[in-house]
Amino acid sequence: MRDLVEIGMGRTARRSYDLQQIEIVPSRRTRSSKEVTLAWQLDAYRFEIPLMTHPTDAVVSPASAVRIGQLGGLPVLNAEGLWARHGDADAALERVLDAADSGDEHAAIRLLQELHAAPIQPDLLTEALKTVREAGVTVAVRVSPQRAREITPTLLAAGVEILVVQGTIISAEHVSQGEPLNLGDFIKGLDVPVVAGGVGDYRTAMHLMRTGAAGVIVGYGESAGTTTDSVLGIGVPMATAIVDAAAARRDYLDETGGRYVHVIADGGMAGSGDLAKAIACGADAVMLGEQLAASAESPGGGLYWTSAAAHPSLPRSEITVQDTGERTLEQVLFGPSDSPYGDVALFSALRRAMAKTGYSDLKEFQKAGLTVRG
């Protein structure tokens, strides 16, 4: 039964919860961390950890994508980002870093908008994907709903293996001045699995599952610098949103007689504890960006922004400075940790949380008991 609160005469609102408002309840047993697996399989692709990256140039370059894949995660390159528009994307990023240090808090955003106004060059995009593919890493690429129909043929020719159709909020049918994108028809015409999002409620998650998507992204990449709630008034309390999407997954599984759609949590996770809570709420994997930005391999040099930062008319992400220490990506993901705050050894902490509460794999951990803070 939904918890509805009257907010005025004749109007109610649903009470919902962020990940920071809930806790995982231990079970009657514990187990050794060595007996816990974090393996996750999306369609035909198996990954050692349940990680997708947020498709931002601050974290994912062709080179860092290779390293993320080697460490067991799924890197997602932005097909509408700097590597698709500029022959020397590293130099473009250096300009962004310099602008961020200029003292003008809006200079870097204006520069990102300018850099993203350059046309997408199919040859550059193809070359970027070639680097990832030749390293033996699964090639996953993000496109926006607005440009999916236009860019996808280039991606397919370049060997994309997983397509991510992602916007701040997405629906089964995107209506524009031109021909609308019917996601169901679009997916039916592809031979690669599609992950789509973001969504924030049961109904939209169910609609996306019915399009044939292999995975549904919950959330819009909320981080310390996202301003979507300030700009659009839209918010996604992640604990409730993940649980609702997991309920849609269960009902869709029954509806189809066995088709399983993965739920990927994007945003609202400050550290490893929130990551564990996201899985316990029902997520199959998490989409991380801000948490990886401080690693030595991240192209943003310790800065972080989401893909919405470069929107030409309504940017919805600040450029924030992360801890720019000497930690490698491997240390951020697996440790050893020298921090007591859950920002290092993210997946080793997830493994330990599962062991401490008695679960041996991700599907079991989705059944963990939860409690709400008083």
mmCIF file of C-alpha atoms in Angstrom:
data_model
loop_
_atom_site.group_PDB
_atom_site.id
_atom_site.type_symbol
_atom_site.label_atom_id
_atom_site.label_comp_id
_atom_site.label_asym_id
_atom_site.label_seq_id
_atom_site.Cartn_x
_atom_site.Cartn_y
_atom_site.Cartn_z
ATOM 1 C CA MET A 1 0.000 0.000 0.000
ATOM 2 C CA ARG A 2 1.397 3.370 -1.004
ATOM 3 C CA ASP A 3 2.162 5.916 1.686
ATOM 4 C CA LEU A 4 0.226 8.997 0.567
ATOM 5 C CA VAL A 5 0.502 12.339 2.328
ATOM 6 C CA GLU A 6 -1.968 15.193 1.957
ATOM 7 C CA ILE A 7 -0.007 18.287 0.890
ATOM 8 C CA GLY A 8 -3.042 20.560 0.603
ATOM 9 C CA MET A 9 -6.779 20.506 -0.020
ATOM 10 C CA GLY A 10 -7.570 17.787 -2.534
ATOM 11 C CA ARG A 11 -3.943 16.983 -3.347
ATOM 12 C CA THR A 12 -1.802 14.138 -2.108
ATOM 13 C CA ALA A 13 1.794 13.162 -2.727
ATOM 14 C CA ARG A 14 3.516 9.844 -2.316
ATOM 15 C CA ARG A 15 6.134 9.516 0.397
ATOM 16 C CA SER A 16 9.315 8.062 -1.092
ATOM 17 C CA TYR A 17 12.853 7.350 0.054
ATOM 18 C CA ASP A 18 16.442 7.995 -0.932
ATOM 19 C CA LEU A 19 19.084 5.330 -0.425
ATOM 20 C CA GLN A 20 20.502 7.274 2.512
ATOM 21 C CA GLN A 21 17.196 6.818 4.367
ATOM 22 C CA ILE A 22 17.262 3.025 4.401
ATOM 23 C CA GLU A 23 19.539 0.352 5.853
ATOM 24 C CA ILE A 24 20.223 -3.301 5.047
ATOM 25 C CA VAL A 25 19.170 -5.786 7.720
ATOM 26 C CA PRO A 26 21.571 -8.703 8.397
ATOM 27 C CA SER A 27 20.150 -12.205 8.042
ATOM 28 C CA ARG A 28 20.580 -15.120 10.444
ATOM 29 C CA ARG A 29 23.851 -16.189 8.782
ATOM 30 C CA THR A 30 27.123 -14.718 7.567
ATOM 31 C CA ARG A 31 29.579 -16.171 5.091
ATOM 32 C CA SER A 32 33.141 -15.744 3.865
ATOM 33 C CA SER A 33 33.716 -13.034 1.263
ATOM 34 C CA LYS A 34 35.499 -15.671 -0.809
ATOM 35 C CA GLU A 35 32.159 -17.425 -1.287
ATOM 36 C CA VAL A 36 30.507 -14.309 -2.768
ATOM 37 C CA THR A 37 30.348 -13.658 -6.512
ATOM 38 C CA LEU A 38 29.635 -10.231 -8.005
ATOM 39 C CA ALA A 39 29.247 -11.569 -11.550
ATOM 40 C CA TRP A 40 26.524 -9.992 -13.679
ATOM 41 C CA GLN A 41 25.316 -11.036 -17.119
ATOM 42 C CA LEU A 42 23.459 -8.733 -19.519
ATOM 43 C CA ASP A 43 22.129 -10.663 -22.496
ATOM 44 C CA ALA A 44 25.123 -12.638 -23.844
ATOM 45 C CA TYR A 45 27.709 -10.488 -22.074
ATOM 46 C CA ARG A 46 29.159 -11.447 -18.707
ATOM 47 C CA PHE A 47 30.901 -8.988 -16.383
ATOM 48 C CA GLU A 48 32.832 -9.672 -13.204
ATOM 49 C CA ILE A 49 31.288 -6.711 -11.366
ATOM 50 C CA PRO A 50 27.813 -5.126 -11.722
ATOM 51 C CA LEU A 51 29.165 -1.830 -13.086
ATOM 52 C CA MET A 52 28.165 0.381 -15.988
ATOM 53 C CA THR A 53 29.770 3.790 -16.302
ATOM 54 C CA HIS A 54 27.811 6.993 -16.646
ATOM 55 C CA PRO A 55 28.488 8.085 -20.252
ATOM 56 C CA THR A 56 30.420 11.261 -19.521
ATOM 57 C CA ASP A 57 33.661 12.420 -21.110
ATOM 58 C CA ALA A 58 34.898 13.222 -17.608
ATOM 59 C CA VAL A 59 35.223 9.481 -16.915
ATOM 60 C CA VAL A 60 35.056 7.532 -20.182
ATOM 61 C CA SER A 61 37.572 7.947 -22.993
ATOM 62 C CA PRO A 62 38.558 5.126 -25.354
ATOM 63 C CA ALA A 63 41.624 4.472 -23.178
ATOM 64 C CA SER A 64 39.797 4.515 -19.836
ATOM 65 C CA ALA A 65 37.008 2.399 -21.347
ATOM 66 C CA VAL A 66 39.564 -0.292 -22.084
ATOM 67 C CA ARG A 67 40.824 -0.213 -18.496
ATOM 68 C CA ILE A 68 37.308 -0.342 -17.028
ATOM 69 C CA GLY A 69 36.526 -3.343 -19.203
ATOM 70 C CA GLN A 70 39.748 -5.078 -18.198
ATOM 71 C CA LEU A 71 38.758 -4.649 -14.552
ATOM 72 C CA GLY A 72 35.429 -6.381 -15.132
ATOM 73 C CA GLY A 73 32.981 -3.517 -15.690
ATOM 74 C CA LEU A 74 31.008 -2.237 -18.674
ATOM 75 C CA PRO A 75 32.244 1.156 -19.932
ATOM 76 C CA VAL A 76 29.735 3.284 -21.851
ATOM 77 C CA LEU A 77 31.170 5.816 -24.306
ATOM 78 C CA ASN A 78 29.079 8.870 -25.192
ATOM 79 C CA ALA A 79 28.434 8.834 -28.956
ATOM 80 C CA GLU A 80 27.548 12.527 -28.755
ATOM 81 C CA GLY A 81 30.564 13.516 -26.676
ATOM 82 C CA LEU A 82 33.953 15.043 -27.385
ATOM 83 C CA TRP A 83 35.545 11.910 -28.845
ATOM 84 C CA ALA A 84 32.888 11.911 -31.562
ATOM 85 C CA ARG A 85 33.287 15.613 -32.383
ATOM 86 C CA HIS A 86 36.965 16.587 -32.038
ATOM 87 C CA GLY A 87 40.069 15.014 -33.520
ATOM 88 C CA ASP A 88 42.056 15.979 -30.433
ATOM 89 C CA ALA A 89 39.556 15.360 -27.656
ATOM 90 C CA ASP A 90 42.329 15.409 -25.050
ATOM 91 C CA ALA A 91 43.169 18.987 -26.016
ATOM 92 C CA ALA A 92 39.482 19.903 -25.818
ATOM 93 C CA LEU A 93 39.345 18.438 -22.313
ATOM 94 C CA GLU A 94 42.418 20.444 -21.311
ATOM 95 C CA ARG A 95 40.560 23.594 -22.348
ATOM 96 C CA VAL A 96 37.657 22.559 -20.121
ATOM 97 C CA LEU A 97 40.013 22.001 -17.178
ATOM 98 C CA ASP A 98 41.616 25.412 -17.723
ATOM 99 C CA ALA A 99 38.186 27.062 -17.905
ATOM 100 C CA ALA A 100 37.157 25.361 -14.668
ATOM 101 C CA ASP A 101 40.252 26.847 -12.992
ATOM 102 C CA SER A 102 39.629 30.349 -14.355
ATOM 103 C CA GLY A 103 37.507 31.546 -11.447
ATOM 104 C CA ASP A 104 34.432 32.047 -13.661
ATOM 105 C CA GLU A 105 32.070 29.329 -12.442
ATOM 106 C CA HIS A 106 30.141 29.312 -15.723
ATOM 107 C CA ALA A 107 33.101 29.469 -18.126
ATOM 108 C CA ALA A 108 33.594 25.704 -18.289
ATOM 109 C CA ILE A 109 29.882 25.078 -18.925
ATOM 110 C CA ARG A 110 29.892 27.625 -21.761
ATOM 111 C CA LEU A 111 32.964 25.928 -23.222
ATOM 112 C CA LEU A 112 31.344 22.479 -23.000
ATOM 113 C CA GLN A 113 28.318 23.851 -24.840
ATOM 114 C CA GLU A 114 30.609 25.334 -27.499
ATOM 115 C CA LEU A 115 32.587 22.111 -27.915
ATOM 116 C CA HIS A 116 29.398 20.052 -28.201
ATOM 117 C CA ALA A 117 28.070 22.380 -30.906
ATOM 118 C CA ALA A 118 30.661 20.907 -33.288
ATOM 119 C CA PRO A 119 29.211 18.263 -35.613
ATOM 120 C CA ILE A 120 29.511 14.568 -34.858
ATOM 121 C CA GLN A 121 32.083 13.010 -37.179
ATOM 122 C CA PRO A 122 31.364 9.347 -37.940
ATOM 123 C CA ASP A 123 35.039 8.609 -38.665
ATOM 124 C CA LEU A 124 36.090 9.827 -35.209
ATOM 125 C CA LEU A 125 33.350 7.824 -33.537
ATOM 126 C CA THR A 126 34.318 4.716 -35.479
ATOM 127 C CA GLU A 127 37.981 5.131 -34.510
ATOM 128 C CA ALA A 128 37.104 5.540 -30.825
ATOM 129 C CA LEU A 129 35.056 2.340 -30.835
ATOM 130 C CA LYS A 130 37.809 0.513 -32.716
ATOM 131 C CA THR A 131 40.213 1.205 -29.850
ATOM 132 C CA VAL A 132 37.823 -0.415 -27.382
ATOM 133 C CA ARG A 133 36.903 -3.341 -29.609
ATOM 134 C CA GLU A 134 40.506 -4.240 -30.487
ATOM 135 C CA ALA A 135 41.343 -4.415 -26.771
ATOM 136 C CA GLY A 136 38.780 -7.191 -26.375
ATOM 137 C CA VAL A 137 36.418 -5.049 -24.293
ATOM 138 C CA THR A 138 32.644 -5.074 -24.808
ATOM 139 C CA VAL A 139 31.691 -2.019 -26.873
ATOM 140 C CA ALA A 140 28.786 -0.097 -25.295
ATOM 141 C CA VAL A 141 27.740 3.341 -26.506
ATOM 142 C CA ARG A 142 25.165 5.893 -25.382
ATOM 143 C CA VAL A 143 22.932 7.917 -27.704
ATOM 144 C CA SER A 144 20.145 10.320 -26.810
ATOM 145 C CA PRO A 145 16.559 9.523 -27.824
ATOM 146 C CA GLN A 146 16.617 12.597 -30.065
ATOM 147 C CA ARG A 147 19.550 11.346 -32.151
ATOM 148 C CA ALA A 148 19.262 7.578 -31.805
ATOM 149 C CA ARG A 149 17.837 7.023 -35.265
ATOM 150 C CA GLU A 150 20.507 9.212 -36.864
ATOM 151 C CA ILE A 151 23.623 7.863 -35.112
ATOM 152 C CA THR A 152 22.838 4.174 -34.607
ATOM 153 C CA PRO A 153 23.695 3.044 -38.180
ATOM 154 C CA THR A 154 27.233 4.385 -37.701
ATOM 155 C CA LEU A 155 27.495 2.593 -34.364
ATOM 156 C CA LEU A 156 26.308 -0.709 -35.801
ATOM 157 C CA ALA A 157 28.817 -0.459 -38.630
ATOM 158 C CA ALA A 158 31.543 0.252 -36.059
ATOM 159 C CA GLY A 159 30.722 -2.918 -34.125
ATOM 160 C CA VAL A 160 28.737 -1.663 -31.135
ATOM 161 C CA GLU A 161 27.651 -4.603 -28.964
ATOM 162 C CA ILE A 162 25.340 -2.899 -26.433
ATOM 163 C CA LEU A 163 23.376 0.253 -27.259
ATOM 164 C CA VAL A 164 22.345 2.597 -24.449
ATOM 165 C CA VAL A 165 19.501 5.012 -25.257
ATOM 166 C CA GLN A 166 19.594 7.475 -22.398
ATOM 167 C CA GLY A 167 18.142 10.842 -21.520
ATOM 168 C CA THR A 168 17.304 12.564 -18.238
ATOM 169 C CA ILE A 169 13.816 11.079 -18.513
ATOM 170 C CA ILE A 170 12.822 8.729 -21.315
ATOM 171 C CA SER A 171 9.545 7.214 -22.450
ATOM 172 C CA ALA A 172 8.569 4.415 -24.791
ATOM 173 C CA GLU A 173 7.749 6.985 -27.476
ATOM 174 C CA HIS A 174 9.707 10.205 -27.857
ATOM 175 C CA VAL A 175 7.664 12.841 -29.698
ATOM 176 C CA SER A 176 9.448 15.632 -31.554
ATOM 177 C CA GLN A 177 8.770 18.012 -34.425
ATOM 178 C CA GLY A 178 10.043 15.391 -36.819
ATOM 179 C CA GLU A 179 9.307 11.690 -36.918
ATOM 180 C CA PRO A 180 8.764 10.381 -33.367
ATOM 181 C CA LEU A 181 11.067 7.696 -32.000
ATOM 182 C CA ASN A 182 8.968 4.670 -31.165
ATOM 183 C CA LEU A 183 11.395 2.782 -28.978
ATOM 184 C CA GLY A 184 9.650 -0.549 -29.467
ATOM 185 C CA ASP A 185 9.873 -0.379 -33.263
ATOM 186 C CA PHE A 186 13.430 0.932 -33.005
ATOM 187 C CA ILE A 187 14.602 -1.944 -30.800
ATOM 188 C CA LYS A 188 12.875 -4.568 -32.946
ATOM 189 C CA GLY A 189 14.995 -3.440 -35.881
ATOM 190 C CA LEU A 190 18.283 -4.036 -34.047
ATOM 191 C CA ASP A 191 20.359 -7.162 -33.498
ATOM 192 C CA VAL A 192 22.097 -5.794 -30.399
ATOM 193 C CA PRO A 193 20.696 -5.517 -26.859
ATOM 194 C CA VAL A 194 19.433 -2.077 -25.857
ATOM 195 C CA VAL A 195 19.515 -0.530 -22.397
ATOM 196 C CA ALA A 196 17.159 2.451 -22.022
ATOM 197 C CA GLY A 197 16.453 5.105 -19.404
ATOM 198 C CA GLY A 198 16.193 6.948 -17.195
ATOM 199 C CA VAL A 199 12.936 6.233 -15.458
ATOM 200 C CA GLY A 200 11.694 6.980 -11.980
ATOM 201 C CA ASP A 201 8.468 5.031 -11.543
ATOM 202 C CA TYR A 202 6.788 1.655 -12.046
ATOM 203 C CA ARG A 203 4.655 2.609 -15.035
ATOM 204 C CA THR A 204 7.456 4.043 -17.167
ATOM 205 C CA ALA A 205 9.750 1.149 -16.276
ATOM 206 C CA MET A 206 7.065 -1.314 -17.380
ATOM 207 C CA HIS A 207 6.513 0.570 -20.646
ATOM 208 C CA LEU A 208 10.227 0.449 -21.443
ATOM 209 C CA MET A 209 10.399 -3.254 -20.633
ATOM 210 C CA ARG A 210 7.581 -3.865 -23.092
ATOM 211 C CA THR A 211 9.617 -2.219 -25.869
ATOM 212 C CA GLY A 212 12.050 -5.127 -25.762
ATOM 213 C CA ALA A 213 14.821 -3.348 -23.870
ATOM 214 C CA ALA A 214 17.337 -5.677 -22.245
ATOM 215 C CA GLY A 215 17.838 -3.261 -19.379
ATOM 216 C CA VAL A 216 16.167 -0.206 -17.861
ATOM 217 C CA ILE A 217 18.124 2.612 -16.229
ATOM 218 C CA VAL A 218 16.553 4.030 -13.068
ATOM 219 C CA GLY A 219 17.488 7.622 -12.248
ATOM 220 C CA TYR A 220 19.288 10.371 -14.116
ATOM 221 C CA GLY A 221 22.785 10.228 -12.667
ATOM 222 C CA GLU A 222 22.179 12.379 -9.608
ATOM 223 C CA SER A 223 25.496 13.468 -8.117
ATOM 224 C CA ALA A 224 26.811 16.299 -5.965
ATOM 225 C CA GLY A 225 26.754 18.579 -9.007
ATOM 226 C CA THR A 226 23.520 17.663 -10.774
ATOM 227 C CA THR A 227 20.910 20.414 -10.875
ATOM 228 C CA THR A 228 17.994 18.659 -12.575
ATOM 229 C CA ASP A 229 15.778 19.183 -9.543
ATOM 230 C CA SER A 230 16.606 22.914 -9.516
ATOM 231 C CA VAL A 231 16.208 23.388 -13.282
ATOM 232 C CA LEU A 232 13.260 21.089 -14.036
ATOM 233 C CA GLY A 233 11.794 20.327 -10.616
ATOM 234 C CA ILE A 234 12.212 16.610 -11.331
ATOM 235 C CA GLY A 235 13.620 14.306 -8.691
ATOM 236 C CA VAL A 236 14.024 10.560 -8.331
ATOM 237 C CA PRO A 237 14.231 9.239 -4.741
ATOM 238 C CA MET A 238 16.372 6.273 -5.656
ATOM 239 C CA ALA A 239 15.411 3.657 -3.062
ATOM 240 C CA THR A 240 11.727 3.907 -3.952
ATOM 241 C CA ALA A 241 12.415 4.199 -7.683
ATOM 242 C CA ILE A 242 14.584 1.064 -7.725
ATOM 243 C CA VAL A 243 12.032 -0.948 -5.727
ATOM 244 C CA ASP A 244 9.259 0.182 -8.095
ATOM 245 C CA ALA A 245 11.299 -0.753 -11.178
ATOM 246 C CA ALA A 246 12.101 -4.130 -9.626
ATOM 247 C CA ALA A 247 8.362 -4.658 -9.103
ATOM 248 C CA ALA A 248 7.803 -3.851 -12.778
ATOM 249 C CA ARG A 249 10.514 -6.366 -13.672
ATOM 250 C CA ARG A 250 8.766 -9.060 -11.622
ATOM 251 C CA ASP A 251 5.358 -8.327 -13.138
ATOM 252 C CA TYR A 252 6.822 -8.203 -16.649
ATOM 253 C CA LEU A 253 8.543 -11.539 -16.034
ATOM 254 C CA ASP A 254 5.143 -13.033 -15.188
ATOM 255 C CA GLU A 255 3.463 -11.265 -18.105
ATOM 256 C CA THR A 256 5.921 -12.654 -20.656
ATOM 257 C CA GLY A 257 6.405 -16.070 -19.147
ATOM 258 C CA GLY A 258 10.060 -15.594 -18.322
ATOM 259 C CA ARG A 259 11.661 -12.580 -20.046
ATOM 260 C CA TYR A 260 13.981 -10.906 -17.538
ATOM 261 C CA VAL A 261 14.871 -7.214 -17.889
ATOM 262 C CA HIS A 262 17.781 -5.816 -15.915
ATOM 263 C CA VAL A 263 17.407 -2.810 -13.628
ATOM 264 C CA ILE A 264 20.408 -0.459 -13.520
ATOM 265 C CA ALA A 265 20.569 2.214 -10.812
ATOM 266 C CA ASP A 266 22.032 5.546 -11.969
ATOM 267 C CA GLY A 267 22.769 8.191 -9.360
ATOM 268 C CA GLY A 268 21.973 8.974 -5.752
ATOM 269 C CA MET A 269 24.840 6.799 -4.518
ATOM 270 C CA ALA A 270 27.458 8.644 -2.508
ATOM 271 C CA GLY A 271 29.605 5.647 -1.616
ATOM 272 C CA SER A 272 29.875 1.897 -1.367
ATOM 273 C CA GLY A 273 27.139 1.619 1.268
ATOM 274 C CA ASP A 274 24.619 3.240 -1.068
ATOM 275 C CA LEU A 275 25.798 0.971 -3.867
ATOM 276 C CA ALA A 276 25.038 -2.054 -1.693
ATOM 277 C CA LYS A 277 21.617 -0.630 -0.791
ATOM 278 C CA ALA A 278 20.810 -0.118 -4.486
ATOM 279 C CA ILE A 279 21.428 -3.811 -5.170
ATOM 280 C CA ALA A 280 19.472 -4.800 -2.064
ATOM 281 C CA CYS A 281 16.528 -2.705 -3.318
ATOM 282 C CA GLY A 282 16.483 -4.757 -6.505
ATOM 283 C CA ALA A 283 19.026 -3.300 -8.929
ATOM 284 C CA ASP A 284 21.001 -5.770 -11.031
ATOM 285 C CA ALA A 285 23.844 -3.310 -11.570
ATOM 286 C CA VAL A 286 24.830 0.279 -10.869
ATOM 287 C CA MET A 287 25.856 3.092 -13.201
ATOM 288 C CA LEU A 288 28.712 5.065 -11.643
ATOM 289 C CA GLY A 289 30.478 8.240 -12.730
ATOM 290 C CA GLU A 290 31.279 10.654 -9.936
ATOM 291 C CA GLN A 291 32.813 7.864 -7.861
ATOM 292 C CA LEU A 292 35.316 7.079 -10.642
ATOM 293 C CA ALA A 293 36.279 10.646 -11.563
ATOM 294 C CA ALA A 294 39.133 10.895 -9.064
ATOM 295 C CA SER A 295 40.982 7.881 -10.448
ATOM 296 C CA ALA A 296 44.276 8.437 -12.221
ATOM 297 C CA GLU A 297 42.885 6.998 -15.474
ATOM 298 C CA SER A 298 39.851 9.301 -15.720
ATOM 299 C CA PRO A 299 40.257 11.806 -18.575
ATOM 300 C CA GLY A 300 38.594 14.644 -16.642
ATOM 301 C CA GLY A 301 41.625 15.123 -14.410
ATOM 302 C CA GLY A 302 39.588 14.951 -11.216
ATOM 303 C CA LEU A 303 36.677 17.031 -12.499
ATOM 304 C CA TYR A 304 33.223 15.550 -12.952
ATOM 305 C CA TRP A 305 30.105 16.472 -14.873
ATOM 306 C CA THR A 306 27.221 14.464 -16.289
ATOM 307 C CA SER A 307 26.318 14.279 -19.957
ATOM 308 C CA ALA A 308 23.563 16.866 -19.297
ATOM 309 C CA ALA A 309 26.155 19.561 -18.515
ATOM 310 C CA ALA A 310 26.580 20.409 -22.201
ATOM 311 C CA HIS A 311 22.876 20.800 -23.025
ATOM 312 C CA PRO A 312 22.701 23.784 -25.408
ATOM 313 C CA SER A 313 19.858 25.604 -23.639
ATOM 314 C CA LEU A 314 19.357 24.017 -20.198
ATOM 315 C CA PRO A 315 22.566 22.567 -18.741
ATOM 316 C CA ARG A 316 21.781 20.496 -15.665
ATOM 317 C CA SER A 317 25.133 19.669 -14.123
ATOM 318 C CA GLU A 318 27.824 21.676 -12.433
ATOM 319 C CA ILE A 319 31.462 20.801 -12.949
ATOM 320 C CA THR A 320 32.632 19.565 -9.573
ATOM 321 C CA VAL A 321 36.109 18.832 -8.268
ATOM 322 C CA GLN A 322 36.716 15.355 -6.883
ATOM 323 C CA ASP A 323 39.577 14.184 -4.685
ATOM 324 C CA THR A 324 42.487 14.131 -7.130
ATOM 325 C CA GLY A 325 44.779 11.747 -5.266
ATOM 326 C CA GLU A 326 47.032 9.059 -6.644
ATOM 327 C CA ARG A 327 44.463 6.269 -6.547
ATOM 328 C CA THR A 328 44.226 4.064 -9.581
ATOM 329 C CA LEU A 329 40.926 2.921 -11.015
ATOM 330 C CA GLU A 330 41.673 -0.549 -9.706
ATOM 331 C CA GLN A 331 42.062 0.841 -6.192
ATOM 332 C CA VAL A 332 38.815 2.811 -6.455
ATOM 333 C CA LEU A 333 36.986 -0.347 -7.492
ATOM 334 C CA PHE A 334 38.730 -2.982 -5.389
ATOM 335 C CA GLY A 335 41.100 -1.338 -2.909
ATOM 336 C CA PRO A 336 43.007 -1.553 -0.735
ATOM 337 C CA SER A 337 41.270 1.404 0.859
ATOM 338 C CA ASP A 338 42.885 4.121 2.920
ATOM 339 C CA SER A 339 39.580 5.967 3.377
ATOM 340 C CA PRO A 340 36.892 5.300 6.012
ATOM 341 C CA TYR A 341 34.160 6.993 3.948
ATOM 342 C CA GLY A 342 33.176 4.356 1.382
ATOM 343 C CA ASP A 343 34.687 6.155 -1.614
ATOM 344 C CA VAL A 344 37.395 3.543 -2.278
ATOM 345 C CA ALA A 345 37.200 -0.237 -2.806
ATOM 346 C CA LEU A 346 33.591 0.122 -3.902
ATOM 347 C CA PHE A 347 33.045 -3.437 -5.078
ATOM 348 C CA SER A 348 35.151 -5.055 -2.390
ATOM 349 C CA ALA A 349 32.820 -3.289 0.049
ATOM 350 C CA LEU A 350 29.802 -4.637 -1.834
ATOM 351 C CA ARG A 351 31.242 -8.128 -1.600
ATOM 352 C CA ARG A 352 31.831 -7.679 2.139
ATOM 353 C CA ALA A 353 28.290 -6.330 2.687
ATOM 354 C CA MET A 354 26.854 -9.380 0.939
ATOM 355 C CA ALA A 355 29.027 -11.703 3.014
ATOM 356 C CA LYS A 356 28.139 -9.979 6.291
ATOM 357 C CA THR A 357 24.444 -10.351 5.542
ATOM 358 C CA GLY A 358 24.738 -13.949 4.345
ATOM 359 C CA TYR A 359 24.190 -13.692 0.577
ATOM 360 C CA SER A 360 26.341 -15.367 -2.073
ATOM 361 C CA ASP A 361 25.250 -13.651 -5.294
ATOM 362 C CA LEU A 362 23.493 -10.541 -6.542
ATOM 363 C CA LYS A 363 20.107 -12.174 -7.124
ATOM 364 C CA GLU A 364 20.023 -13.453 -3.550
ATOM 365 C CA PHE A 365 21.101 -10.071 -2.213
ATOM 366 C CA GLN A 366 18.090 -8.434 -3.877
ATOM 367 C CA LYS A 367 15.981 -10.247 -1.264
ATOM 368 C CA ALA A 368 17.812 -8.701 1.706
ATOM 369 C CA GLY A 369 15.731 -7.188 4.478
ATOM 370 C CA LEU A 370 15.494 -3.396 4.580
ATOM 371 C CA THR A 371 14.564 -0.903 7.249
ATOM 372 C CA VAL A 372 13.790 2.820 7.141
ATOM 373 C CA ARG A 373 15.588 5.214 9.429
ATOM 374 C CA GLY A 374 13.276 6.759 11.987
#
